[in-house]
XYZ file of C-alpha atoms in Angstrom:
587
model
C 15.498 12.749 20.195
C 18.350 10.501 19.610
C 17.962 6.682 20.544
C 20.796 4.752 19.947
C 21.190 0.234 21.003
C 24.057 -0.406 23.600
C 27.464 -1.356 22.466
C 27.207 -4.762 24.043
C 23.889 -5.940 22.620
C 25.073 -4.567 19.392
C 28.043 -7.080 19.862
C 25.723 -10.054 20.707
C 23.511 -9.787 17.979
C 26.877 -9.397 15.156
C 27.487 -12.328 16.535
C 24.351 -14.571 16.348
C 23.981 -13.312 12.819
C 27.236 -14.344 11.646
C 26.228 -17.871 13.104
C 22.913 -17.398 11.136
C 24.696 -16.671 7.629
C 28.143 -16.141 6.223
C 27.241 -12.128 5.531
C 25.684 -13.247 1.983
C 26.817 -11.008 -0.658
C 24.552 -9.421 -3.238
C 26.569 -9.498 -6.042
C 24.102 -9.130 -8.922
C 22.629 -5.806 -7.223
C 26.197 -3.851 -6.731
C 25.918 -1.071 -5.043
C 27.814 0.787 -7.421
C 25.501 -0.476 -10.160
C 23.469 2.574 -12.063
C 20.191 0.744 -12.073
C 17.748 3.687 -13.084
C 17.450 5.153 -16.263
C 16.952 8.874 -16.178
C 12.790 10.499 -15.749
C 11.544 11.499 -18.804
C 8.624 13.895 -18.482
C 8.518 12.403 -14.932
C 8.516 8.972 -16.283
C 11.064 6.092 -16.180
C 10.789 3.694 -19.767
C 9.002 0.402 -18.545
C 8.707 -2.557 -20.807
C 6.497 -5.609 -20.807
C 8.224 -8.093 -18.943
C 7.806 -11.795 -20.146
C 8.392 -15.027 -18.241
C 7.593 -18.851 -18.104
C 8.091 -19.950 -14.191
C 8.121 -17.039 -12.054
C 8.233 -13.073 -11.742
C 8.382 -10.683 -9.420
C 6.944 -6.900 -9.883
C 7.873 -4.180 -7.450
C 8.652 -0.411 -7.098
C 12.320 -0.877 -6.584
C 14.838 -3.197 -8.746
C 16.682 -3.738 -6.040
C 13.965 -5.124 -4.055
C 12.723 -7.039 -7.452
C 16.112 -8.897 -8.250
C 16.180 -10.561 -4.397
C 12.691 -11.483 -4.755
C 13.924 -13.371 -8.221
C 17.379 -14.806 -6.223
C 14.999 -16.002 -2.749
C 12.612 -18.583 -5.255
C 15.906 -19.829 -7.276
C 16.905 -20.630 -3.731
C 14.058 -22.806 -3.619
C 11.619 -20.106 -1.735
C 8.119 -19.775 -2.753
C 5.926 -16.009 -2.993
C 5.755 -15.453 1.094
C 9.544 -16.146 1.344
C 10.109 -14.077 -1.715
C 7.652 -11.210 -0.227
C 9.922 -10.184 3.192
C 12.862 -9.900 0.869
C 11.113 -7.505 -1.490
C 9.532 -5.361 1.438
C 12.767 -5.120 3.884
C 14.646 -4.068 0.601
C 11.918 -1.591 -0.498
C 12.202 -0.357 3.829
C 15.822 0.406 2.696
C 15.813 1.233 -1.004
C 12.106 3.312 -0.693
C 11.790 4.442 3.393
C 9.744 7.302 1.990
C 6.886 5.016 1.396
C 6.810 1.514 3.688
C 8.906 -0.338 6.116
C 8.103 -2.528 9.036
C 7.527 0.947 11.059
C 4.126 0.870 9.049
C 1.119 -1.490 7.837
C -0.044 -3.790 4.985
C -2.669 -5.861 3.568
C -2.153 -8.803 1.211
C -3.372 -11.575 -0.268
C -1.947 -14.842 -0.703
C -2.784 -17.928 -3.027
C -2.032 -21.471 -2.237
C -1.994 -22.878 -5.890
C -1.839 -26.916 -4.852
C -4.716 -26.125 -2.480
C -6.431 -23.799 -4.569
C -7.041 -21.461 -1.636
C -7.091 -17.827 -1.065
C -7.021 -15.863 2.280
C -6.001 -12.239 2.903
C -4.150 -10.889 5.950
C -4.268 -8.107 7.932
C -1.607 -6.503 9.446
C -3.145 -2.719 9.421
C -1.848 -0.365 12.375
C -3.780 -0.231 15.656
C -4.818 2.732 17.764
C -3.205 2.829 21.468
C -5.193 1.751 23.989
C -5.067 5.286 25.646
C -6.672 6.649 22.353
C -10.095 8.184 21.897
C -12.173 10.210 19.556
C -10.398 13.288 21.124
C -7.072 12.274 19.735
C -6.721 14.852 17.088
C -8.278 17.684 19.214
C -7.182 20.215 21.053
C -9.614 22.938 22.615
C -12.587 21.203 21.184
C -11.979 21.889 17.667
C -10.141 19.434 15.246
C -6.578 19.958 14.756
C -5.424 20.757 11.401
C -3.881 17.890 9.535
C -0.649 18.821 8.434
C -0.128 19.448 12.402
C -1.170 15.990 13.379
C 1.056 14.138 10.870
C 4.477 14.531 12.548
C 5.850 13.304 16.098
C 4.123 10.811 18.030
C -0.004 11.358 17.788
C -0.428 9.555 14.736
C 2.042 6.670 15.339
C 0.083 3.290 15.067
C 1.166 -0.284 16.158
C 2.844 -1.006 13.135
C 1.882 -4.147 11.880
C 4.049 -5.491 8.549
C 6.574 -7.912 10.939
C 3.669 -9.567 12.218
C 1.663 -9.741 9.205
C 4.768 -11.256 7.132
C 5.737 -13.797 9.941
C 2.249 -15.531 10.288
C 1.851 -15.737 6.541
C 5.423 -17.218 6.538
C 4.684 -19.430 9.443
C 1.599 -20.570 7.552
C 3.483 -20.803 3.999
C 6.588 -20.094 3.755
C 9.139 -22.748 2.947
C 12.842 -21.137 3.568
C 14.296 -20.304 6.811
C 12.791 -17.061 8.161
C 16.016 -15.786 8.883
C 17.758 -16.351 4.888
C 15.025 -14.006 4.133
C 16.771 -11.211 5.522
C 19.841 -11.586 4.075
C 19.927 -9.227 1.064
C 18.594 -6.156 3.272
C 21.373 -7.003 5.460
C 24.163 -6.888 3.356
C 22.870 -4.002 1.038
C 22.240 -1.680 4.042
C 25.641 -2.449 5.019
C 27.375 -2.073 1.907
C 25.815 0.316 0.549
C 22.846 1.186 -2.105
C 22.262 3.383 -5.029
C 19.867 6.762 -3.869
C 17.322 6.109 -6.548
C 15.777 9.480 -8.525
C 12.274 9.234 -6.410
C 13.797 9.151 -3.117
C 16.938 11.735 -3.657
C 13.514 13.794 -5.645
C 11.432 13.104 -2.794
C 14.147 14.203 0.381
C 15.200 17.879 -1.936
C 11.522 18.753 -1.881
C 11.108 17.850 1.609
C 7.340 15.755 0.279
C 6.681 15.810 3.594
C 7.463 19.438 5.127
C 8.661 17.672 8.554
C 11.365 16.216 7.024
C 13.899 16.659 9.506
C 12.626 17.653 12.184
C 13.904 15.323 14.662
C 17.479 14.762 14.964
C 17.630 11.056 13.675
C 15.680 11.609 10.442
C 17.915 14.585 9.688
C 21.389 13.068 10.052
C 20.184 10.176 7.955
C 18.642 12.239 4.961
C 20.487 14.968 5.454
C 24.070 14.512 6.518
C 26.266 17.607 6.872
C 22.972 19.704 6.724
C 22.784 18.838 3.145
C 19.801 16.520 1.028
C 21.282 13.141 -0.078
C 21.104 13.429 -3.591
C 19.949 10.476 -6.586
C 23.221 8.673 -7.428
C 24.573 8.998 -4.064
C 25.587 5.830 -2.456
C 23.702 5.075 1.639
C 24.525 2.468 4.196
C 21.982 1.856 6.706
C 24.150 0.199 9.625
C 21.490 0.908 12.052
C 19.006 -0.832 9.794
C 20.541 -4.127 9.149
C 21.287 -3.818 12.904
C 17.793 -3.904 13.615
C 17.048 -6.700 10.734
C 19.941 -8.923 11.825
C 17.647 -8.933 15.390
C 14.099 -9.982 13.895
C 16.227 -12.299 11.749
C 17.339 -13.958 14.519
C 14.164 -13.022 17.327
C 11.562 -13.530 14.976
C 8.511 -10.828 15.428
C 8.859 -10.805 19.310
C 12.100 -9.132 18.535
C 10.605 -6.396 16.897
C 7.845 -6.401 19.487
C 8.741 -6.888 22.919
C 12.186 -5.905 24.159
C 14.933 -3.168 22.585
C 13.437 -2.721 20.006
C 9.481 -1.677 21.171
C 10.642 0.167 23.881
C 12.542 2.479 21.813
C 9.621 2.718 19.336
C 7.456 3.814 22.269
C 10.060 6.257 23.975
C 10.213 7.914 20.443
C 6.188 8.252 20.060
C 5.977 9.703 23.416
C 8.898 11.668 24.068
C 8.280 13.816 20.812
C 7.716 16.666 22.835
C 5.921 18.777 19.650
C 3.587 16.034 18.965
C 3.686 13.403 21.709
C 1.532 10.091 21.257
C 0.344 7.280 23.777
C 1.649 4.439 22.737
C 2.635 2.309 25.225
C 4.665 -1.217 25.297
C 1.570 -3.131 26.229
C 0.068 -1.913 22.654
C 3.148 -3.370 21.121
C 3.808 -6.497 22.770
C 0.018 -7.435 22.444
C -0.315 -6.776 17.922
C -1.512 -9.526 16.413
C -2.029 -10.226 12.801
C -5.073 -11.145 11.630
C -6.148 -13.791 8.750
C -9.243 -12.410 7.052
C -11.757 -13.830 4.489
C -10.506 -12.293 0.781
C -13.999 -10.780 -0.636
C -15.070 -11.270 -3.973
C -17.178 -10.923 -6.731
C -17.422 -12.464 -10.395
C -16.905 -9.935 -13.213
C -18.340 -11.753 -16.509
C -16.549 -14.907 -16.485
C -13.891 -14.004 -14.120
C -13.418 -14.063 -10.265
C -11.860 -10.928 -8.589
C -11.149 -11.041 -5.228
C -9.690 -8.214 -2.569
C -9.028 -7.287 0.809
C -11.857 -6.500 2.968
C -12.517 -4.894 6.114
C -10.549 -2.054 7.412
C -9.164 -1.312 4.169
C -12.175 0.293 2.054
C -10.229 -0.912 -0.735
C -11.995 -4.457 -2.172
C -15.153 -3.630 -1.116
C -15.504 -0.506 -3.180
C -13.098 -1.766 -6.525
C -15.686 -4.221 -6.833
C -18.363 -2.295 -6.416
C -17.012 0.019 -9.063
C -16.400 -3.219 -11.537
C -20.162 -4.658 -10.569
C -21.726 -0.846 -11.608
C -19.901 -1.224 -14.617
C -20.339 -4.400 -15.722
C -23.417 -4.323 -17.882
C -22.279 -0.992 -19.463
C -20.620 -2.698 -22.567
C -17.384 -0.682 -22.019
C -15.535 -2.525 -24.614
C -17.545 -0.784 -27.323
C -15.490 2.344 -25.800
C -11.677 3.071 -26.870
C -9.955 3.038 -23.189
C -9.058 6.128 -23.453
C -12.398 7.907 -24.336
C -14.671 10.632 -23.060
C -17.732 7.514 -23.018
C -15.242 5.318 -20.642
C -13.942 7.909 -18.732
C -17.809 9.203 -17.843
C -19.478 6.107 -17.184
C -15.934 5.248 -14.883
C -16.739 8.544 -12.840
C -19.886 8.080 -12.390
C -19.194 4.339 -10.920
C -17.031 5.856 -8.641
C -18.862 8.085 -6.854
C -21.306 6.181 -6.376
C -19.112 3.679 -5.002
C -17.017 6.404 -3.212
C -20.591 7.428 -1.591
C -21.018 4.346 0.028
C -17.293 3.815 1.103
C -17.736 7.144 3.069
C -20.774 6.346 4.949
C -19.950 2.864 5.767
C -16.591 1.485 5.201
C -14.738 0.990 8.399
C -12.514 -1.263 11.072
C -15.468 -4.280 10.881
C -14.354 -5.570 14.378
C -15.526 -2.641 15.681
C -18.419 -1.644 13.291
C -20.875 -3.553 11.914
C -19.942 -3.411 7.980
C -22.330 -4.278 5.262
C -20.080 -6.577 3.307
C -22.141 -8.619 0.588
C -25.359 -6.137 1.180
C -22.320 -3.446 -0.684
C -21.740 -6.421 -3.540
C -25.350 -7.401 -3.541
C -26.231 -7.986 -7.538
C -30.025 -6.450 -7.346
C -28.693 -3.658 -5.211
C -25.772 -2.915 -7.677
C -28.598 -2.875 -10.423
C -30.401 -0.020 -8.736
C -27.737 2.146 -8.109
C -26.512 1.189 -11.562
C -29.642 3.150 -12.788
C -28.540 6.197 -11.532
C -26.035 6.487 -14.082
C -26.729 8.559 -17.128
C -25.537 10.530 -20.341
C -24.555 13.541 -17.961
C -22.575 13.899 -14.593
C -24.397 12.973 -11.469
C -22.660 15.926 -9.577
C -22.163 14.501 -5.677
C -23.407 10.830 -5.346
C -25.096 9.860 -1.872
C -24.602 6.684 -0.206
C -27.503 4.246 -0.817
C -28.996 1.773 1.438
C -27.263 -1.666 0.824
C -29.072 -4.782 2.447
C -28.364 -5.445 5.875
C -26.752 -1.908 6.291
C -27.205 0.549 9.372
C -28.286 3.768 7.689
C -27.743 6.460 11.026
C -24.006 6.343 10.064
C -22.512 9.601 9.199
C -19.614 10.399 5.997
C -16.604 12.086 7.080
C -13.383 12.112 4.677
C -9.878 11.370 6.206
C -7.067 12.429 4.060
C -4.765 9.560 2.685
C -1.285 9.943 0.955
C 0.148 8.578 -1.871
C 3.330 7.643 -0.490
C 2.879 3.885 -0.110
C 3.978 1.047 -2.342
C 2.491 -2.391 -3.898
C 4.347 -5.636 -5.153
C 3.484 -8.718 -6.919
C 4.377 -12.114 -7.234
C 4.137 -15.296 -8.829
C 6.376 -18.133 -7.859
C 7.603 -21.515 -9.636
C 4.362 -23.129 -7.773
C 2.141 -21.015 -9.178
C 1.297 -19.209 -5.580
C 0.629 -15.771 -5.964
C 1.086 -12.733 -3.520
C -0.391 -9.308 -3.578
C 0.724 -7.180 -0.744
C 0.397 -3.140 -0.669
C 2.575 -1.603 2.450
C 2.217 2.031 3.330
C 3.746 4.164 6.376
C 0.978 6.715 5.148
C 2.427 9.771 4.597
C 5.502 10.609 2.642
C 8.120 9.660 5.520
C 5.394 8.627 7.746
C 5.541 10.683 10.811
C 9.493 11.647 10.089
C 10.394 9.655 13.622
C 13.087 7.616 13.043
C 14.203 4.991 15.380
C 16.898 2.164 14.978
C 17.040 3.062 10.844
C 13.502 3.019 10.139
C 10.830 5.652 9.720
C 7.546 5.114 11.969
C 4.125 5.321 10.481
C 1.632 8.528 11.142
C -1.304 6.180 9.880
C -3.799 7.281 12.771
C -4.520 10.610 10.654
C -6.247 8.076 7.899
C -9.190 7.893 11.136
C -11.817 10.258 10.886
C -10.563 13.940 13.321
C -14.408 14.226 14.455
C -16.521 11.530 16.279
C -19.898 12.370 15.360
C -21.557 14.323 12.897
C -25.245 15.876 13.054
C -25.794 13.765 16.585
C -24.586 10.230 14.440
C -21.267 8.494 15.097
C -18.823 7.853 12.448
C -17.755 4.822 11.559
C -14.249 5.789 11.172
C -13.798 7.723 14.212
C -10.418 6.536 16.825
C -11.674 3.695 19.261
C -9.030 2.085 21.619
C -7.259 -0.550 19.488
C -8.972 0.415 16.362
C -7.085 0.240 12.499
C -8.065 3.299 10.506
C -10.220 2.620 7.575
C -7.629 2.595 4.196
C -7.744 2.466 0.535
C -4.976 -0.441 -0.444
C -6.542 -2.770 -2.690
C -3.800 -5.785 -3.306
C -5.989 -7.920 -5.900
C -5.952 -11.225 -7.849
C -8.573 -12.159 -11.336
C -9.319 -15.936 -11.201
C -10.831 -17.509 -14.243
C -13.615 -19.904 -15.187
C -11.410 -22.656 -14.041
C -10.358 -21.014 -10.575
C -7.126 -20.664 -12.063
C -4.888 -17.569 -10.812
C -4.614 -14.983 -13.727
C -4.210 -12.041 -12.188
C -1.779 -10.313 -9.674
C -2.499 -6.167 -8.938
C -2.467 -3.642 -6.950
C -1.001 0.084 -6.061
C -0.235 3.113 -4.016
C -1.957 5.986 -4.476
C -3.876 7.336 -1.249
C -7.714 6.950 -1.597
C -7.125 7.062 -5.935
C -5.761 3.654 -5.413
C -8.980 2.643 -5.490
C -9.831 4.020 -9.136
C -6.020 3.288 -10.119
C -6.865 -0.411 -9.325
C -9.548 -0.626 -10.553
C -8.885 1.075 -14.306
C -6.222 -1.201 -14.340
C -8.745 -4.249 -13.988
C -10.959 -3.011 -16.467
C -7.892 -2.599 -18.828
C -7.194 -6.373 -18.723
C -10.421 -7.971 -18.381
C -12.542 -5.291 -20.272
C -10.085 -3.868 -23.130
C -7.949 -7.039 -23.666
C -5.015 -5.236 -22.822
C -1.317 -6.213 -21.759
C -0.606 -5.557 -18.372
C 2.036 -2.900 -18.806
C -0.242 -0.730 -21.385
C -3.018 -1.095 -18.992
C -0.605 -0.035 -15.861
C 1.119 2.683 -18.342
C -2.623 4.150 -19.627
C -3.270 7.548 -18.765
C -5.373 8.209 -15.587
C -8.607 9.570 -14.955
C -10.146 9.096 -11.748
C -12.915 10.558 -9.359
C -13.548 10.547 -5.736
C -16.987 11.654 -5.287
C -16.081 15.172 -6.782
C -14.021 16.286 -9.647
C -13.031 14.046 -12.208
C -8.990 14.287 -11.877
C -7.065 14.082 -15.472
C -3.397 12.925 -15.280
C -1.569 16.009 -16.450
C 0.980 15.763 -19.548
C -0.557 12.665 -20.701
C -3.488 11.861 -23.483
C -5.790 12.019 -21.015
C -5.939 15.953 -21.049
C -7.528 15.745 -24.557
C -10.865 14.316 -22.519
C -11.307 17.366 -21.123
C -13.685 19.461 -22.895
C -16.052 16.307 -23.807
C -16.258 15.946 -20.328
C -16.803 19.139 -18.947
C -19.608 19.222 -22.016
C -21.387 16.510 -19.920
C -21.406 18.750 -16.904
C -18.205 17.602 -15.209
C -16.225 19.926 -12.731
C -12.791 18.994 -14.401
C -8.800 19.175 -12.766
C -5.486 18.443 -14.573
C -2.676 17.067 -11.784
C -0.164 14.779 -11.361
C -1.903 11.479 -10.695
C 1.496 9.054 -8.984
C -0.013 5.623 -9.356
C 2.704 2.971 -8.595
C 1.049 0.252 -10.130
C 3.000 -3.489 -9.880
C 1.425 -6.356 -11.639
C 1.542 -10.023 -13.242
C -0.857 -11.348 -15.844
C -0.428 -15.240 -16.666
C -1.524 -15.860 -20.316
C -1.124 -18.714 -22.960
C 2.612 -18.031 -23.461
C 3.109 -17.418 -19.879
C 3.662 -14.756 -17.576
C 3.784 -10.902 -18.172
C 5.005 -8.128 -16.008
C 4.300 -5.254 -15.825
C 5.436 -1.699 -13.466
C 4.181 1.267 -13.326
C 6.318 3.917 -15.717
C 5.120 7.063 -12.908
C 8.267 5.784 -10.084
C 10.999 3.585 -10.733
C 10.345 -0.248 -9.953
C 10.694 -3.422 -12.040
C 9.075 -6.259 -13.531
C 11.111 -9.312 -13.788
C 11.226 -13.056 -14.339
C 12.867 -16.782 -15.582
């Protein structure tokens, strides 16, 4: 299905956004620029990055370098932030774009304040527990992820414009400007995307008939190196630009989005404009914890991401893993084992909390950490079970929901000292390959649990009317002694961002290392199951040490995207993660 914006509104809005701006040029990031070195063993060469005001850390240079030019134009992290993620929409589609969701974190430095914000997908209001069932029986995931079912409210305009009405300092509509011009101009295919399209990452690439003249014009893949425009795309920016969020959700725009979910006769959805025009963003509560003398703090509730980092930090912290090498059979056991036990109780309880009654400091609780600390010993537990933190209602059942690694995380720190952590995912690899007005929609409803009950017990994550499906992004920030910002973090990853986020923490605060060896550090990483090793790395050589201590053991690609910013004594360092192709710059 083809849905296309009138000639005469596409007029009208040329028009007001030629008023708004004089078509800014983006010199420094020329389209005709080759701006990635080649993969090496599936890596890209990433060096430390050092600066003394600001930096900016993403998974696209492109989307880097206009984060740098919006705070020399006087903007602060928020402004910054909707440059870097309507770039990375255009630059990296595969992986987020205001058809999807995010979570982030953002640091007032002159008010020494931290809140989080929420702008997850919601269910449609037509949606039940049935959603992802047909004759009774669940349907099978790779099924559900295309077309319309799985198509959320997206929630990333909204997020972005209450943090920037809250924040921001720039004109919302400057903020756009790069995207603009580079979608219309024209932008460099980078080696994970033109990778990602020839292996069709998600297999329904191209199914509908927008999606596959976009990635596949003249029937063939668009290949790394090539040069895209994006007309549609800066069409539909040039609107928000000058509409704000209500252009995005009420009007042209939202109706299209729904006709698209709905009218995907394979895999129609219920979204309806009511669910759009009636998405709000929500500010949250950041929770944290102290590890030793520092302060980390996370997203909490729907994302299962902060809760269970920490409680993975707070399992550990007593285990003296600095008399470890990183990179050790002793360090990579007593991680595992912290994991599932964490992993355990993100299962049984981690949820949408406005809808289910989540035990947030009873999970963080010190004494109960202590206990469950106890059940970690010399050999591996085999499958943890969920314990019984305070204040926690113990009928709920586990159910697993697959998550995808497509997604993508950026950091900043700005001349003020404000930090932002924000992690932005259209779940799957493409989302759910509907493409409307330039942008891919989400398929983030599959991240829900397919049954509602299990054994007579409901599920915590099972679809509710306006419910957002439980995640894994963890965007982070390390305070220290002083309440003093130190740290920035976070990645994609599906539900290993959790352990990706969390090794990465321990790298810095437990091993004293730099950010980028800690980002670049081989992987290990365990879900409740078998301890994952990343294959062609170091980290293969753990292998038989743990396997001696009873370990069911796999070797596989482990695609982190890690994207962070460490302040020390000489400054700022930058750091980005070696596994894709983004950038870690600064003044």
């Amino acid at each position: 299905m083809k849905i296309r914006m009138g000639k005469s509104n596409q007029s009208l809005i040329i028009v007001i956004s030629t008023l708004l701006s004089l078509s800014f040029m983006v010199s420094s990031i020329s389209a005709k620029e080759a701006r990635y070195p080649e993969f090496g063993n599936g890596r890209i060469p990433q060096i430390k990055a050092k600066a003394s005001e600001y930096m900016v850390s993403s998974a696209n240079p492109y989307a880097t370098e206009a984060g740098l030019r919006i705070i020399e134009k006087g903007g602060n992290a928020i402004d910054a932030a909707i440059a870097v993620q309507m770039i990375l929409n255009l630059v990296e589609p595969e992986s987020s774009g205001i058809g999807g969701g995010a979570f982030s974190l953002y640091w007032d430095n002159a008010n020494k304040k931290l809140t989080s914000y929420d702008g997850r997908e919601k269910a449609p209001m037509l949606a039940d527990g049935k959603l992802f069932q047909q004759n009774g029986k669940n349907m099978n995931w790779w099924e559900a992820l295309a077309g319309g079912r799985a198509v959320g409210v997206p929630g990333v305009v909204a997020m972005l414009e209450k943090t920037h009405k809250a924040h921001g300092k720039l004109p919302w509509a400057d903020l756009f400007e790069d995207a603009i011009s580079l979608a219309e101009e024209g932008f460099e295919i980078s080696p994970k995307l033109g990778a990602s399209i020839l292996n069709k990452t998600n297999p329904a690439l191209g199914r509908y008939e927008e999606t596959w003249e976009y990635f596949f014009p003249e029937g063939k893949p668009i290949a790394a190196g090539t040069i895209q425009t994006n007309p549609d795309f800066a069409m539909t920016l040039r609107r928000i630009a000058f509409l704000g969020a209500k252009g995005f959700y009420k009007g042209e725009i939202a109706m299209d989005i729904v006709a698209a979910v709905n009218e995907a006769t394979d895999n129609p959805g219920l979204l309806s404009v009511s669910d759009m025009a009636n998405y709000e963003a929500i500010e949250r509560a950041p929770v944290c914890a102290d590890y030793k003398e520092y302060k980390v703090c996370g997203m909490g509730p729907p994302t299962s991401g902060g809760m269970t980092v920490l409680q993975i930090l707070k399992l550990l912290e007593d285990k003296n893993l600095a008399q470890y090498a990183p990179l050790s059979v002793e360090s990579a056991h007593l991680f595992s084992q912290a994991a599932k036990l964490a992993y355990a109780d993100r299962g049984k309880y981690m949820a949408d909390a406005d809808f289910v009654k989540v035990p947030v400091e009873g999970l963080i609780d010190s004494d109960y950490l202590k206990e469950r600390a106890k059940l970690i010993t010399e050999k591996d537990m085999g499958k943890a079970t969920a314990g019984a933190p305070p204040n926690a209602d113990t009928n709920w059942k586990d159910a697993k929901s697959p998550e995808q690694a497509s997604t993508t995380h950026f950091s900043i720190i700005d001349k003020e000292g404000n930090g932002f952590s924000m992690t932005s995912s259209i779940e799957m690899a493409f989302g759910s390959t509907l493409m409307v007005r330039g942008f891919l929609l989400n398929n983030q409803l599959t991240d829900f649990s397919f049954s509602e009950e299990k054994d007579g017990d409901k599920i915590a994550n099972r679809v509710q009317p306006g419910k957002r499906p439980r995640s894994s992004m963890s965007p982070f920030m390390v305070f220290d002694k002083d309440d003093n910002l130190m740290m920035v973090i976070g990645s994609p990853g599906g539900s290993r961002i959790i352990n990706y986020v969390a090794k990465t923490l321990l790298g810095v605060l437990e091993w004293n290392m730099d950010i980028q060896n800690a980002i670049s550090m081989p992987h290990y990483v365990n879900r409740n199951g078998n301890t994952d090793l990343e294959k062609s790395t170091d980290a293969i050589s753990l292998k038989e040490g743990l396997e001696a201590k009873g370990h069911k053991v796999s070797v596989r690609d482990l695609n982190s995207g890690l994207h962070g910013i460490v302040r020390t004594k000489e400054g700022l360092e930058g750091g980005a993660d070696p596994r894709r192709v983004g950038k870690a710059l600064g003044k």
